[in-house]
C-alpha cells in the first residue's frame, strides 16, 4: 500500500495546502485530497495510505445531508465523469479522492462553531482571566471557570480571519461583518449553527463528540454556498465520547496515535518532521476508516 503524497497534473495548480491540491479548470476547480498528514502543523514526510480518499468521501457524505440548510459547491465526485472532464490530464491516482466543484468567490472569514472550549479560544479565555471571573471574548460573554475542553453554555459562532499563511485569528461577529458585510455574516452564522447542530447529533449517535468545526462559504451567482471540505477530522475536533473528561486535553480520534508517538522523540516540532514508522501509519489508517464507518455506517471506497 503506498500513500499518494504529491499529485501533479498537466493542469494549472491554483493552490497546494497542507493536505489538498487545487487545480484550476476555469469556472470549476478540481480538489484533490492527498494522503499527506500533518501534526503540530508540520506535514510528515510519509503519508497515511487512503487518508485522502476517506476524507474526501466523508466530506461528500456530509454535503449530501444538509441540502435543506445550504447549497454546496460539488459538481461531481464521480470518477468516470471526472475522467471524462479532464481527458488526457486524468491520472488514476485521482480515483476516490477528487471532486470537481464550482469556483466561487470565497467569503473571507472562517465560519467556526464551538460547543466546547479548547484550542485558541481556551488560550484567550485563560489570558483574559476566565479561570477567576466572567469574561467577554470577541463580544461573547463566557462564565468563569470553564475547564479545558469543558462544554460551553451554548454553541458559539466564533468567526476567524482567513490567513493565507500562518494562524487564523478569532474575531468578533461585528469585525466579521465589517470584512464580509453584515448580511453575509448573518447568513454564515445561521447556516453554520444549523449545520453544526445537526452534525453534533449524528456524531453523538456514533459515539463521537463533535467539539468544534470550521466551514468556509463562497458566493456563486449571488448565493451563499458551502465550499471546501466539511466535517472532516482535518477541519473539526472529533473526540471519543467514552473517554471524555473535562479539564484535560482530549484524545483526538484520528491523530492522537501520531502525536503520542512524536512526543516520544527528540523532535522540536519544526519542519522537517520525522518519518512515521509502519505500525503508526497502519494504526492511524485504521482509525480514519473507523471514523468513516462510525459516522456513515458504511465502508469507504478504497
Ligand atoms: N468552491 C471553491 N471556490 C473557491 N475556492 C475554494 C473552493 N473550495 C475550496 N476553495 C479553497 O481551496 C483552498 C483549499 O486549500 P487549503 O489550503 O485549505 O488546503 P488544505 O490542504 O486544507 O490546507 P490547510 O491545512 O492549510 O487548510 C482553500 O483556500 C479554500 O478556500
Ligand atoms: Mg484547509
mmCIF file of C-alpha atoms in Angstrom, residues 8-302:
data_model
loop_
_atom_site.group_PDB
_atom_site.id
_atom_site.type_symbol
_atom_site.label_atom_id
_atom_site.label_comp_id
_atom_site.label_asym_id
_atom_site.label_seq_id
_atom_site.Cartn_x
_atom_site.Cartn_y
_atom_site.Cartn_z
ATOM 1 C CA UNK A 8 0.965 16.909 -10.412
ATOM 2 C CA UNK A 9 -1.251 17.028 -13.460
ATOM 3 C CA UNK A 10 -0.978 18.849 -16.743
ATOM 4 C CA UNK A 11 -3.377 21.453 -15.333
ATOM 5 C CA UNK A 12 -2.641 24.778 -13.659
ATOM 6 C CA UNK A 13 -2.300 24.334 -9.910
ATOM 7 C CA UNK A 14 -4.088 27.074 -8.015
ATOM 8 C CA UNK A 15 -3.022 26.113 -4.526
ATOM 9 C CA UNK A 16 -1.196 23.436 -2.627
ATOM 10 C CA UNK A 17 -2.349 23.217 1.001
ATOM 11 C CA UNK A 18 -1.063 21.051 3.778
ATOM 12 C CA UNK A 19 -3.269 18.218 2.555
ATOM 13 C CA UNK A 20 -5.075 19.202 -0.608
ATOM 14 C CA UNK A 21 -4.164 20.278 -4.123
ATOM 15 C CA UNK A 22 -6.430 22.644 -6.024
ATOM 16 C CA UNK A 23 -6.341 22.722 -9.830
ATOM 17 C CA UNK A 24 -7.920 25.436 -11.926
ATOM 18 C CA UNK A 25 -10.441 24.300 -14.551
ATOM 19 C CA UNK A 26 -11.767 27.742 -15.493
ATOM 20 C CA UNK A 27 -15.261 28.086 -13.987
ATOM 21 C CA UNK A 28 -14.636 24.919 -11.995
ATOM 22 C CA UNK A 29 -11.945 23.642 -9.650
ATOM 23 C CA UNK A 30 -10.561 20.154 -9.134
ATOM 24 C CA UNK A 31 -9.975 19.494 -5.419
ATOM 25 C CA UNK A 32 -7.690 16.554 -4.690
ATOM 26 C CA UNK A 33 -7.187 15.207 -1.177
ATOM 27 C CA UNK A 34 -3.746 13.628 -0.875
ATOM 28 C CA UNK A 35 -2.679 11.176 1.826
ATOM 29 C CA UNK A 36 -0.496 13.794 3.499
ATOM 30 C CA UNK A 37 -0.904 14.161 7.245
ATOM 31 C CA UNK A 38 0.169 16.992 9.489
ATOM 32 C CA UNK A 39 0.821 17.008 13.217
ATOM 33 C CA UNK A 40 1.723 20.061 15.271
ATOM 34 C CA UNK A 41 1.182 21.962 11.987
ATOM 35 C CA UNK A 42 4.051 20.148 10.244
ATOM 36 C CA UNK A 43 3.396 17.892 7.256
ATOM 37 C CA UNK A 44 5.014 14.500 7.835
ATOM 38 C CA UNK A 45 7.362 13.136 5.146
ATOM 39 C CA UNK A 46 5.285 9.988 4.629
ATOM 40 C CA UNK A 47 1.511 9.889 4.327
ATOM 41 C CA UNK A 48 -1.299 7.623 5.533
ATOM 42 C CA UNK A 49 -2.420 5.406 2.619
ATOM 43 C CA UNK A 50 -6.055 6.175 1.632
ATOM 44 C CA UNK A 51 -6.476 9.044 4.110
ATOM 45 C CA UNK A 52 -7.287 11.443 1.257
ATOM 46 C CA UNK A 53 -9.936 9.085 -0.123
ATOM 47 C CA UNK A 54 -11.527 8.647 3.273
ATOM 48 C CA UNK A 55 -11.668 12.380 3.993
ATOM 49 C CA UNK A 56 -12.898 13.213 0.512
ATOM 50 C CA UNK A 57 -15.690 10.653 0.814
ATOM 51 C CA UNK A 58 -16.568 11.763 4.343
ATOM 52 C CA UNK A 59 -16.902 15.356 3.188
ATOM 53 C CA UNK A 60 -19.108 14.224 0.294
ATOM 54 C CA UNK A 61 -21.273 12.209 2.658
ATOM 55 C CA UNK A 62 -21.866 15.283 4.808
ATOM 56 C CA UNK A 63 -22.563 17.594 1.843
ATOM 57 C CA UNK A 64 -25.436 15.281 0.964
ATOM 58 C CA UNK A 65 -27.062 15.694 4.381
ATOM 59 C CA UNK A 66 -27.539 19.434 4.566
ATOM 60 C CA UNK A 67 -29.155 20.334 1.255
ATOM 61 C CA UNK A 68 -32.123 21.878 3.078
ATOM 62 C CA UNK A 69 -29.796 24.135 5.104
ATOM 63 C CA UNK A 70 -27.292 25.275 2.478
ATOM 64 C CA UNK A 71 -26.314 24.667 -1.126
ATOM 65 C CA UNK A 72 -22.795 23.343 -1.683
ATOM 66 C CA UNK A 73 -20.127 23.563 -4.340
ATOM 67 C CA UNK A 74 -19.820 19.955 -5.505
ATOM 68 C CA UNK A 75 -20.485 19.434 -9.204
ATOM 69 C CA UNK A 76 -19.332 15.826 -9.403
ATOM 70 C CA UNK A 77 -17.223 13.336 -7.478
ATOM 71 C CA UNK A 78 -17.943 10.511 -9.894
ATOM 72 C CA UNK A 79 -14.609 9.182 -11.097
ATOM 73 C CA UNK A 80 -15.708 8.380 -14.631
ATOM 74 C CA UNK A 81 -17.266 11.819 -15.002
ATOM 75 C CA UNK A 82 -14.097 13.402 -13.661
ATOM 76 C CA UNK A 83 -12.025 11.312 -16.092
ATOM 77 C CA UNK A 84 -14.224 12.483 -18.967
ATOM 78 C CA UNK A 85 -13.985 16.132 -17.932
ATOM 79 C CA UNK A 86 -10.212 16.011 -17.528
ATOM 80 C CA UNK A 87 -9.473 13.976 -20.660
ATOM 81 C CA UNK A 88 -5.729 13.444 -21.142
ATOM 82 C CA UNK A 89 -4.971 15.235 -17.851
ATOM 83 C CA UNK A 90 -6.673 12.462 -15.828
ATOM 84 C CA UNK A 91 -4.484 10.312 -13.616
ATOM 85 C CA UNK A 92 -5.581 7.053 -11.935
ATOM 86 C CA UNK A 93 -4.296 8.319 -8.613
ATOM 87 C CA UNK A 94 -7.203 10.813 -8.531
ATOM 88 C CA UNK A 95 -9.677 7.956 -8.078
ATOM 89 C CA UNK A 96 -11.812 8.274 -4.950
ATOM 90 C CA UNK A 97 -10.022 11.362 -3.696
ATOM 91 C CA UNK A 98 -11.246 14.093 -6.003
ATOM 92 C CA UNK A 99 -14.180 16.345 -6.612
ATOM 93 C CA UNK A 100 -14.975 18.899 -9.257
ATOM 94 C CA UNK A 101 -16.542 21.959 -7.664
ATOM 95 C CA UNK A 102 -17.962 25.278 -8.773
ATOM 96 C CA UNK A 103 -15.335 28.001 -8.452
ATOM 97 C CA UNK A 104 -16.715 30.603 -6.073
ATOM 98 C CA UNK A 105 -15.690 33.899 -4.731
ATOM 99 C CA UNK A 106 -14.602 32.835 -1.219
ATOM 100 C CA UNK A 107 -16.159 34.654 1.721
ATOM 101 C CA UNK A 108 -13.104 35.978 3.533
ATOM 102 C CA UNK A 109 -13.783 34.621 7.012
ATOM 103 C CA UNK A 110 -13.665 31.163 8.514
ATOM 104 C CA UNK A 111 -17.031 30.204 9.990
ATOM 105 C CA UNK A 112 -16.354 28.338 13.211
ATOM 106 C CA UNK A 113 -18.870 26.739 15.553
ATOM 107 C CA UNK A 114 -17.825 25.590 19.018
ATOM 108 C CA UNK A 115 -19.710 23.569 21.597
ATOM 109 C CA UNK A 116 -16.625 23.015 23.815
ATOM 110 C CA UNK A 117 -13.835 25.342 24.905
ATOM 111 C CA UNK A 118 -10.444 24.370 23.516
ATOM 112 C CA UNK A 119 -7.671 25.424 21.174
ATOM 113 C CA UNK A 120 -7.062 29.107 20.549
ATOM 114 C CA UNK A 121 -10.224 30.227 22.332
ATOM 115 C CA UNK A 122 -9.256 28.431 25.537
ATOM 116 C CA UNK A 123 -5.866 30.184 25.489
ATOM 117 C CA UNK A 124 -7.560 33.547 25.083
ATOM 118 C CA UNK A 125 -10.051 32.704 27.818
ATOM 119 C CA UNK A 126 -7.253 31.931 30.300
ATOM 120 C CA UNK A 127 -5.276 35.012 29.281
ATOM 121 C CA UNK A 128 -8.381 37.149 29.903
ATOM 122 C CA UNK A 129 -8.731 35.708 33.427
ATOM 123 C CA UNK A 130 -11.585 33.279 32.754
ATOM 124 C CA UNK A 131 -10.332 30.949 35.481
ATOM 125 C CA UNK A 132 -11.359 33.596 38.073
ATOM 126 C CA UNK A 133 -14.102 35.698 36.538
ATOM 127 C CA UNK A 134 -16.669 36.010 33.774
ATOM 128 C CA UNK A 135 -15.028 37.320 30.613
ATOM 129 C CA UNK A 136 -16.077 38.704 27.272
ATOM 130 C CA UNK A 137 -14.155 37.389 24.295
ATOM 131 C CA UNK A 138 -14.767 38.850 20.861
ATOM 132 C CA UNK A 139 -18.089 40.208 22.044
ATOM 133 C CA UNK A 140 -19.245 36.923 23.580
ATOM 134 C CA UNK A 141 -19.755 36.547 27.322
ATOM 135 C CA UNK A 142 -18.353 33.410 28.966
ATOM 136 C CA UNK A 143 -18.848 32.332 32.569
ATOM 137 C CA UNK A 144 -15.889 31.922 34.927
ATOM 138 C CA UNK A 145 -14.245 28.562 35.474
ATOM 139 C CA UNK A 146 -14.938 26.626 32.277
ATOM 140 C CA UNK A 147 -12.240 23.917 32.258
ATOM 141 C CA UNK A 148 -10.090 22.949 29.278
ATOM 142 C CA UNK A 149 -12.393 21.119 26.852
ATOM 143 C CA UNK A 150 -15.381 21.981 29.041
ATOM 144 C CA UNK A 151 -18.817 22.261 27.462
ATOM 145 C CA UNK A 152 -19.881 25.810 26.649
ATOM 146 C CA UNK A 153 -23.229 27.052 27.993
ATOM 147 C CA UNK A 154 -24.372 27.283 24.397
ATOM 148 C CA UNK A 155 -22.879 26.692 20.974
ATOM 149 C CA UNK A 156 -20.977 29.707 19.772
ATOM 150 C CA UNK A 157 -20.271 31.117 16.337
ATOM 151 C CA UNK A 158 -16.657 32.329 16.558
ATOM 152 C CA UNK A 159 -15.528 33.606 13.163
ATOM 153 C CA UNK A 160 -11.841 33.889 12.339
ATOM 154 C CA UNK A 161 -9.773 35.686 9.765
ATOM 155 C CA UNK A 162 -8.667 33.632 6.784
ATOM 156 C CA UNK A 163 -4.877 33.906 6.800
ATOM 157 C CA UNK A 164 -3.120 32.709 3.645
ATOM 158 C CA UNK A 165 -0.163 31.617 5.755
ATOM 159 C CA UNK A 166 0.133 31.134 9.500
ATOM 160 C CA UNK A 167 -2.662 31.096 12.012
ATOM 161 C CA UNK A 168 -6.186 32.417 11.696
ATOM 162 C CA UNK A 169 -7.255 34.849 14.394
ATOM 163 C CA UNK A 170 -10.549 34.780 16.241
ATOM 164 C CA UNK A 171 -12.597 37.906 15.666
ATOM 165 C CA UNK A 172 -15.913 39.282 16.863
ATOM 166 C CA UNK A 173 -19.096 38.980 14.864
ATOM 167 C CA UNK A 174 -19.007 42.731 14.255
ATOM 168 C CA UNK A 175 -15.479 42.507 12.904
ATOM 169 C CA UNK A 176 -16.569 39.663 10.606
ATOM 170 C CA UNK A 177 -19.472 41.827 9.445
ATOM 171 C CA UNK A 178 -17.018 44.608 8.596
ATOM 172 C CA UNK A 179 -14.972 42.208 6.469
ATOM 173 C CA UNK A 180 -17.750 40.440 4.548
ATOM 174 C CA UNK A 181 -20.815 42.653 5.051
ATOM 175 C CA UNK A 182 -23.461 42.237 7.741
ATOM 176 C CA UNK A 183 -25.964 40.314 5.644
ATOM 177 C CA UNK A 184 -23.409 37.719 4.549
ATOM 178 C CA UNK A 185 -22.004 37.422 8.072
ATOM 179 C CA UNK A 186 -25.518 36.751 9.375
ATOM 180 C CA UNK A 187 -26.151 34.135 6.693
ATOM 181 C CA UNK A 188 -22.825 32.425 7.527
ATOM 182 C CA UNK A 189 -23.701 32.352 11.221
ATOM 183 C CA UNK A 190 -27.169 30.965 10.655
ATOM 184 C CA UNK A 191 -26.054 28.217 8.261
ATOM 185 C CA UNK A 192 -23.024 27.332 10.411
ATOM 186 C CA UNK A 193 -25.044 26.887 13.592
ATOM 187 C CA UNK A 194 -27.812 24.920 11.876
ATOM 188 C CA UNK A 195 -25.431 22.518 10.107
ATOM 189 C CA UNK A 196 -23.305 22.128 13.213
ATOM 190 C CA UNK A 197 -26.291 21.251 15.383
ATOM 191 C CA UNK A 198 -27.393 18.501 13.029
ATOM 192 C CA UNK A 199 -23.842 17.163 12.730
ATOM 193 C CA UNK A 200 -23.470 17.105 16.531
ATOM 194 C CA UNK A 201 -26.489 14.807 16.757
ATOM 195 C CA UNK A 202 -25.194 12.466 14.060
ATOM 196 C CA UNK A 203 -21.762 12.279 15.697
ATOM 197 C CA UNK A 204 -23.325 11.721 19.114
ATOM 198 C CA UNK A 205 -25.153 8.667 17.784
ATOM 199 C CA UNK A 206 -21.781 7.404 16.536
ATOM 200 C CA UNK A 207 -20.158 7.803 19.979
ATOM 201 C CA UNK A 208 -18.236 10.884 18.889
ATOM 202 C CA UNK A 209 -18.200 14.357 20.410
ATOM 203 C CA UNK A 210 -18.033 16.999 17.694
ATOM 204 C CA UNK A 211 -16.367 19.712 19.776
ATOM 205 C CA UNK A 212 -15.962 22.324 17.061
ATOM 206 C CA UNK A 213 -15.663 22.714 13.332
ATOM 207 C CA UNK A 214 -14.776 25.204 10.634
ATOM 208 C CA UNK A 215 -16.798 25.875 7.495
ATOM 209 C CA UNK A 216 -15.952 28.009 4.516
ATOM 210 C CA UNK A 217 -18.537 29.668 2.350
ATOM 211 C CA UNK A 218 -18.382 31.142 -1.114
ATOM 212 C CA UNK A 219 -20.642 33.238 -3.295
ATOM 213 C CA UNK A 220 -21.851 31.901 -6.615
ATOM 214 C CA UNK A 221 -24.278 33.940 -8.688
ATOM 215 C CA UNK A 222 -25.283 35.900 -5.620
ATOM 216 C CA UNK A 223 -25.997 32.822 -3.485
ATOM 217 C CA UNK A 224 -24.082 31.807 -0.356
ATOM 218 C CA UNK A 225 -22.879 28.208 -0.672
ATOM 219 C CA UNK A 226 -20.724 25.831 1.360
ATOM 220 C CA UNK A 227 -17.284 25.270 -0.155
ATOM 221 C CA UNK A 228 -14.036 23.494 0.704
ATOM 222 C CA UNK A 229 -14.253 20.341 2.866
ATOM 223 C CA UNK A 230 -16.738 19.910 5.689
ATOM 224 C CA UNK A 231 -16.771 17.996 8.950
ATOM 225 C CA UNK A 232 -13.598 16.028 8.375
ATOM 226 C CA UNK A 233 -11.079 15.374 11.141
ATOM 227 C CA UNK A 234 -8.856 17.971 9.402
ATOM 228 C CA UNK A 235 -11.443 20.721 9.918
ATOM 229 C CA UNK A 236 -13.076 19.548 13.153
ATOM 230 C CA UNK A 237 -12.304 18.234 16.623
ATOM 231 C CA UNK A 238 -13.701 14.730 16.992
ATOM 232 C CA UNK A 239 -13.337 13.250 20.486
ATOM 233 C CA UNK A 240 -14.213 9.731 21.603
ATOM 234 C CA UNK A 241 -17.267 10.111 23.855
ATOM 235 C CA UNK A 242 -16.398 7.282 26.223
ATOM 236 C CA UNK A 243 -13.007 8.817 27.107
ATOM 237 C CA UNK A 244 -14.272 12.386 27.536
ATOM 238 C CA UNK A 245 -13.035 14.096 30.727
ATOM 239 C CA UNK A 246 -13.176 17.885 31.001
ATOM 240 C CA UNK A 247 -10.139 19.600 32.499
ATOM 241 C CA UNK A 248 -7.534 17.995 30.275
ATOM 242 C CA UNK A 249 -6.687 17.709 26.575
ATOM 243 C CA UNK A 250 -8.847 15.071 24.865
ATOM 244 C CA UNK A 251 -7.510 12.327 22.665
ATOM 245 C CA UNK A 252 -8.177 13.126 19.048
ATOM 246 C CA UNK A 253 -9.879 10.251 17.277
ATOM 247 C CA UNK A 254 -7.593 10.439 14.279
ATOM 248 C CA UNK A 255 -4.166 11.847 15.111
ATOM 249 C CA UNK A 256 -3.622 11.025 18.756
ATOM 250 C CA UNK A 257 -1.580 7.991 17.871
ATOM 251 C CA UNK A 258 0.764 10.087 15.742
ATOM 252 C CA UNK A 259 1.041 12.839 18.343
ATOM 253 C CA UNK A 260 1.782 10.381 21.140
ATOM 254 C CA UNK A 261 4.474 8.755 19.029
ATOM 255 C CA UNK A 262 6.033 12.116 18.132
ATOM 256 C CA UNK A 263 6.129 13.104 21.799
ATOM 257 C CA UNK A 264 8.431 10.133 22.460
ATOM 258 C CA UNK A 265 11.013 11.541 20.027
ATOM 259 C CA UNK A 266 13.559 14.226 20.468
ATOM 260 C CA UNK A 267 11.967 16.379 17.757
ATOM 261 C CA UNK A 268 11.462 20.136 18.124
ATOM 262 C CA UNK A 269 8.154 20.206 16.178
ATOM 263 C CA UNK A 270 9.507 22.264 13.325
ATOM 264 C CA UNK A 271 9.815 21.087 9.723
ATOM 265 C CA UNK A 272 11.013 18.673 8.525
ATOM 266 C CA UNK A 273 9.056 16.127 10.519
ATOM 267 C CA UNK A 274 10.339 12.609 11.206
ATOM 268 C CA UNK A 275 9.361 9.589 9.109
ATOM 269 C CA UNK A 276 6.430 7.755 10.729
ATOM 270 C CA UNK A 277 7.066 4.029 11.313
ATOM 271 C CA UNK A 278 4.867 1.402 9.647
ATOM 272 C CA UNK A 279 2.911 0.473 12.778
ATOM 273 C CA UNK A 280 1.960 4.108 13.463
ATOM 274 C CA UNK A 281 0.897 4.539 9.830
ATOM 275 C CA UNK A 282 -1.177 1.331 9.905
ATOM 276 C CA UNK A 283 -2.875 2.179 13.197
ATOM 277 C CA UNK A 284 -3.692 5.717 12.058
ATOM 278 C CA UNK A 285 -5.091 4.415 8.790
ATOM 279 C CA UNK A 286 -7.442 2.075 10.608
ATOM 280 C CA UNK A 287 -8.586 4.980 12.786
ATOM 281 C CA UNK A 288 -9.600 7.001 9.739
ATOM 282 C CA UNK A 289 -11.522 4.009 8.417
ATOM 283 C CA UNK A 290 -13.167 3.596 11.815
ATOM 284 C CA UNK A 291 -14.277 7.260 11.967
ATOM 285 C CA UNK A 292 -15.726 6.950 8.464
ATOM 286 C CA UNK A 293 -17.605 3.766 9.334
ATOM 287 C CA UNK A 294 -18.955 5.126 12.581
ATOM 288 C CA UNK A 295 -20.270 8.307 11.006
ATOM 289 C CA UNK A 296 -21.557 6.983 7.695
ATOM 290 C CA UNK A 297 -22.403 3.383 8.623
ATOM 291 C CA UNK A 298 -20.559 2.111 5.554
ATOM 292 C CA UNK A 299 -17.050 1.333 4.375
ATOM 293 C CA UNK A 300 -15.087 3.897 2.356
ATOM 294 C CA UNK A 301 -14.492 3.077 -1.275
ATOM 295 C CA UNK A 302 -10.732 2.468 -1.293
#
